[in-house]
CSV table of C-alpha atoms in Angstrom, one decimal:
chain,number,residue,atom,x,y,z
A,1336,UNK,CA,-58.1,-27.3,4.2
A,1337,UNK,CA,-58.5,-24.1,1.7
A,1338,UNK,CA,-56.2,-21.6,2.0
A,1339,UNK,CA,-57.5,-18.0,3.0
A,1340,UNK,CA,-57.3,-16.5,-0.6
A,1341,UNK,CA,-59.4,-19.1,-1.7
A,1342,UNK,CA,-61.8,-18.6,1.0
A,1343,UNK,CA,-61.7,-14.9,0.9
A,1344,UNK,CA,-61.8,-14.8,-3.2
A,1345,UNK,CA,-65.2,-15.1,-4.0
A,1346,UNK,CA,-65.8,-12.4,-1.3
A,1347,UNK,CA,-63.4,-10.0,-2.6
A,1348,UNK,CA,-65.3,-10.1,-6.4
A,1349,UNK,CA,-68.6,-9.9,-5.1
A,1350,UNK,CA,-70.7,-6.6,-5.6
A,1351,UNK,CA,-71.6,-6.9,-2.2
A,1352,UNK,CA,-68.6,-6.3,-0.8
A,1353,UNK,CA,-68.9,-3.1,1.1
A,1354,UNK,CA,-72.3,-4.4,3.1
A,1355,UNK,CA,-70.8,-8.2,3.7
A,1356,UNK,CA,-67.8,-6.4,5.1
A,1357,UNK,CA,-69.7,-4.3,7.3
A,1358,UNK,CA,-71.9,-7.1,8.4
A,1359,UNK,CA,-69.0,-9.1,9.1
A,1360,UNK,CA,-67.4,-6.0,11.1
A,1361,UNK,CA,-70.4,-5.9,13.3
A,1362,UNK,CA,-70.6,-9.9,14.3
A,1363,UNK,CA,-67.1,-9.6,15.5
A,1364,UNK,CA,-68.2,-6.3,17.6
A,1365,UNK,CA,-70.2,-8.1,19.0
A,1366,UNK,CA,-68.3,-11.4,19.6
A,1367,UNK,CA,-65.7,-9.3,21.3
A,1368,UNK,CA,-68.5,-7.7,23.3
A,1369,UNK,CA,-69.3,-10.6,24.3
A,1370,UNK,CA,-66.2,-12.2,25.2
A,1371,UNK,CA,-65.5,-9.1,27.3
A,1372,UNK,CA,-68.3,-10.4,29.3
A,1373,UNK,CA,-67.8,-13.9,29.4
A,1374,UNK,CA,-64.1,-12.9,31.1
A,1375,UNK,CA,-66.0,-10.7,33.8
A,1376,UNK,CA,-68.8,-13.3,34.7
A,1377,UNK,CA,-67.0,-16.7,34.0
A,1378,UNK,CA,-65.5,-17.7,37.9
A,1379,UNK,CA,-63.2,-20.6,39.0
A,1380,UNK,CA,-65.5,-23.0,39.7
A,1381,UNK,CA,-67.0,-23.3,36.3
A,1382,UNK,CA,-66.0,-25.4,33.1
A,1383,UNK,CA,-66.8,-22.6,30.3
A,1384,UNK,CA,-65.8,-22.3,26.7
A,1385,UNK,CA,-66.0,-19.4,24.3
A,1386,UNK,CA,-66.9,-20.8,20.9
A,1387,UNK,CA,-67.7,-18.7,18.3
A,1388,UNK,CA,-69.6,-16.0,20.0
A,1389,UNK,CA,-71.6,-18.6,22.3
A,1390,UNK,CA,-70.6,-19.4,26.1
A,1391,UNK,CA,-70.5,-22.6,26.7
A,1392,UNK,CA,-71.2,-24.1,30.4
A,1393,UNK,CA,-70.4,-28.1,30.8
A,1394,UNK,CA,-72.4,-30.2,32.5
A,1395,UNK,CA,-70.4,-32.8,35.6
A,1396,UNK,CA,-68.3,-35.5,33.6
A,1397,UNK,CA,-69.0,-39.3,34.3
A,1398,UNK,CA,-66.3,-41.5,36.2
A,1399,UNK,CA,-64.8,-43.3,33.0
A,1400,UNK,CA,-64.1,-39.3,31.7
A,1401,UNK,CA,-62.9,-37.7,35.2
A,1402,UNK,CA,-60.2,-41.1,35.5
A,1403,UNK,CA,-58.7,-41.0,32.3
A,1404,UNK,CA,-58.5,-37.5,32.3
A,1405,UNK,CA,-56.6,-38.0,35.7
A,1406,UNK,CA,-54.8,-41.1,34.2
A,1407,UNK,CA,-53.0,-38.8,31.0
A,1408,UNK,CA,-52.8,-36.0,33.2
A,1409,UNK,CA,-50.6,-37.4,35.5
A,1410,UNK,CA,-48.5,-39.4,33.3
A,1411,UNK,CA,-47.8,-36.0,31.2
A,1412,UNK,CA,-47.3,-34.0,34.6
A,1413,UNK,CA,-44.4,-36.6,35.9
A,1414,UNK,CA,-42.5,-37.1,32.7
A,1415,UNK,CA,-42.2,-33.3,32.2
A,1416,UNK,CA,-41.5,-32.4,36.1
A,1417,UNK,CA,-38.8,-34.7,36.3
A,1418,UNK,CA,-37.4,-33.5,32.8
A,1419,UNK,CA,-38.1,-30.0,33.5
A,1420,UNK,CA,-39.7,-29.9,29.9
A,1421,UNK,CA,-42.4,-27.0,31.0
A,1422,UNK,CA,-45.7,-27.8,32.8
A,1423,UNK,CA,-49.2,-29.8,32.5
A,1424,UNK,CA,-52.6,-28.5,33.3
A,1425,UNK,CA,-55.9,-30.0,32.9
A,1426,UNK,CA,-59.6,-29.1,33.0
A,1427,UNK,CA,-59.9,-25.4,34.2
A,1428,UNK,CA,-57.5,-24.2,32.2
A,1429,UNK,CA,-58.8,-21.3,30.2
A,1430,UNK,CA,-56.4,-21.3,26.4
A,1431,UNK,CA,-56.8,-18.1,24.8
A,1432,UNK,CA,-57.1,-18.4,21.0
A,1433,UNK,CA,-57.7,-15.6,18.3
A,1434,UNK,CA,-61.0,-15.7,18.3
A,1435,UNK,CA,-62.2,-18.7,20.7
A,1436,UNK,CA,-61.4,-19.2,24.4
A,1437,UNK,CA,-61.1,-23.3,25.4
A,1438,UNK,CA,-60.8,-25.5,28.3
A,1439,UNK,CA,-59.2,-28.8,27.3
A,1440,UNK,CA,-59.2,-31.7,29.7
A,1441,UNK,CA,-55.1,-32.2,29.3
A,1442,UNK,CA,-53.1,-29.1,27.9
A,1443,UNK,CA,-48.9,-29.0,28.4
A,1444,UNK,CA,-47.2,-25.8,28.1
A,1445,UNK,CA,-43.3,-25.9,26.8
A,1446,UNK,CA,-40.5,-23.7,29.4
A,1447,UNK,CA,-40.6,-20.4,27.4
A,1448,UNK,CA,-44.0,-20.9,27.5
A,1449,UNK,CA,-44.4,-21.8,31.2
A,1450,UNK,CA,-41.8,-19.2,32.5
A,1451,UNK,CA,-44.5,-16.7,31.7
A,1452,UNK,CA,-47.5,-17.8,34.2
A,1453,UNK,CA,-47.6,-16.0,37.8
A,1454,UNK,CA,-49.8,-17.5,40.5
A,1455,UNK,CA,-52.7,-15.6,39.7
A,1456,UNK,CA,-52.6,-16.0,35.7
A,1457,UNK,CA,-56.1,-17.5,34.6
A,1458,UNK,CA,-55.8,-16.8,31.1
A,1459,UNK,CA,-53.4,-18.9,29.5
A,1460,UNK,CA,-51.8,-18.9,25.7
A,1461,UNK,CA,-51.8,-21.6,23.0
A,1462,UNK,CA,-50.3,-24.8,24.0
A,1463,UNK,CA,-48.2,-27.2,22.5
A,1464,UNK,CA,-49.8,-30.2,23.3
A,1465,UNK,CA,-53.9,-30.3,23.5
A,1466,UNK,CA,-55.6,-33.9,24.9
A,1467,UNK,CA,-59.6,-34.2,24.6
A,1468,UNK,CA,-61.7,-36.9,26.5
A,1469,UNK,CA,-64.5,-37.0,24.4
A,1470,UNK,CA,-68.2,-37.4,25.8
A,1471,UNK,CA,-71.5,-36.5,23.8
A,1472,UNK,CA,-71.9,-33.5,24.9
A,1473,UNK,CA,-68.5,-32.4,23.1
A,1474,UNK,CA,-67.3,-34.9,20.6
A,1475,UNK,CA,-68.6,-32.6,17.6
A,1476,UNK,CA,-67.1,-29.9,18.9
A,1477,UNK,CA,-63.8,-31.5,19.5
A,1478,UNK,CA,-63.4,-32.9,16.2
A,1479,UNK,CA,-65.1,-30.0,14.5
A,1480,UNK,CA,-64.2,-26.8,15.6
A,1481,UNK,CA,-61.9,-27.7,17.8
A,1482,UNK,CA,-59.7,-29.7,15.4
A,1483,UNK,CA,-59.3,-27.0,13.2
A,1484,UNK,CA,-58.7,-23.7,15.4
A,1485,UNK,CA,-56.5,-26.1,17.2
A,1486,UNK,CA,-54.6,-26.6,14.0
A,1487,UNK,CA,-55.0,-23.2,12.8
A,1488,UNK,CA,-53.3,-21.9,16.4
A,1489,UNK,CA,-50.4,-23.7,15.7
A,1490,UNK,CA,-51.1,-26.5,18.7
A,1491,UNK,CA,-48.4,-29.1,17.9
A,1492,UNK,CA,-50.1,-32.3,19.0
A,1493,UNK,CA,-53.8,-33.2,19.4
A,1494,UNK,CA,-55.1,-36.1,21.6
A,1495,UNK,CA,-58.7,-37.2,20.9
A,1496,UNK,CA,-59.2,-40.3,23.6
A,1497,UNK,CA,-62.3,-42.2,24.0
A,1498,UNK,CA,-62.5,-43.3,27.0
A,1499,UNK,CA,-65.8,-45.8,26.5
A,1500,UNK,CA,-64.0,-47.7,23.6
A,1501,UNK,CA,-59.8,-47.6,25.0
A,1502,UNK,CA,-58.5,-45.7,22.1
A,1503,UNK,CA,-56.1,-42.6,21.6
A,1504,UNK,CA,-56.1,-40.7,18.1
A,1505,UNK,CA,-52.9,-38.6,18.2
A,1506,UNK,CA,-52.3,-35.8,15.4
A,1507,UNK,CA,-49.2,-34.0,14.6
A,1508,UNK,CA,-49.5,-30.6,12.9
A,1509,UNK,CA,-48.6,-30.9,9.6
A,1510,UNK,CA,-47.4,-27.2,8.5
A,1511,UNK,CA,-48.9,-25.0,6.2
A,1512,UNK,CA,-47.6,-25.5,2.3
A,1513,UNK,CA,-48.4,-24.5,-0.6
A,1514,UNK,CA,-52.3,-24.1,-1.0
A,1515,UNK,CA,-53.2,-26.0,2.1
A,1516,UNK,CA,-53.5,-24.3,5.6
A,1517,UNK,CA,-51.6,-26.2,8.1
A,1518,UNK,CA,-54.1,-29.2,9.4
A,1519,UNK,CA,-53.3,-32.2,11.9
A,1520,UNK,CA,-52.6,-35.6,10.2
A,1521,UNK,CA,-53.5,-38.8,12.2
A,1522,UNK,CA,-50.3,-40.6,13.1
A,1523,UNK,CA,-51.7,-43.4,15.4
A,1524,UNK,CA,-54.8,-44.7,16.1
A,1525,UNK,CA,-54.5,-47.6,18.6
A,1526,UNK,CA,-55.7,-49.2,22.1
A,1527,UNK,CA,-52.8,-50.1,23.1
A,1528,UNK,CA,-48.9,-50.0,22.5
A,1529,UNK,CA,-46.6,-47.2,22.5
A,1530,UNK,CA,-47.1,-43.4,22.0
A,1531,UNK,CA,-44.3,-41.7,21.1
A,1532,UNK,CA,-45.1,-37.6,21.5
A,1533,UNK,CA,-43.0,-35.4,19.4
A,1534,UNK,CA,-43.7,-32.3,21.3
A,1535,UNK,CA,-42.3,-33.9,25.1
């Protein structure tokens, strides 16, 4: 992945400059216009993302999705209650990132972290752990988008499961060095066997 100077260079030489900058100012005053809204109308019943200026409503999941999203949860949620390692939460919960708001089907939130939520909190930071069933109607935005505002977020571990073929991609931030952006690199790809997370 580039690093922001060398996304940003071509930019900063360019004539055009002062009207790209403006243009650019007024699609994210916009987007935050936006997102302003999508806090006021989205309610607890719905599954809505933020993504990139656009609200996002999902559709019912099928069975296979809803049980192995059930399956991971509760796996994650009894490991780290009986630890005390911090706390698990899984499809309605909103993650606030810089410029994106996501619902992830599995997220777990370290104890500094968790010590911060109150009873009504519905807004929720950055986790350190993020798990994704896909389905079709999201599997290009959970590898696309997803993958790399996840990185860029600083989300420790990434889960990608697909649930119609068994099988668990897990990615471990690798940190930013040199000319390259931090970015996730695949550390198992399996259908069975053992998982060892790095962030629980």
């Amino acid at each position: 992945m580039p690093t922001l100077d060398r996304l940003i260079d071509p930019i900063r030489h360019s004539p055009r400059l002062p009207e790209l900058v403006r243009e650019l100012s007024a699609l994210l005053e916009l987007e935050r216009d936006r997102r302003e809204k999508f806090y006021d109308d989205v309610t607890p019943e719905q599954k809505a993302e933020f993504i990139e200026g656009e609200v996002i409503v999902h559709s019912p999941a099928r069975s296979n999705h809803l049980d192995v999203t059930l399956r991971v949860a509760q796996l994650l949620h009894t490991f780290v209650q009986i630890h005390q390692l911090g706390t698990v939460k899984s499809e309605k919960c909103l993650c606030v990132f810089p410029r994106n708001d996501y619902e992830p089907d599995v997220v777990f939130f370290s104890t500094g972290k968790a010590a911060t939520f109150r009873a009504d909190t519905m807004k929720f930071p950055i986790p350190d752990l993020v798990v994704e069933v896909l389905s079709e109607s999201t599997q290009s935005r959970d590898r696309g988008v997803k993958f790399e505002d996840y990185a860029a977020g600083g989300v420790h571990e990434y889960w990608i499961v697909d649930a119609d073929q068994s099988v668990i991609e897990q990615y471990r931030l690798r940190p930013a060095s040199g000319e390259n952006e931090a970015n996730y690199e695949l550390v198992l790809k399996a259908g069975q066997g053992m998982l060892h997370c790095a962030v629980i």
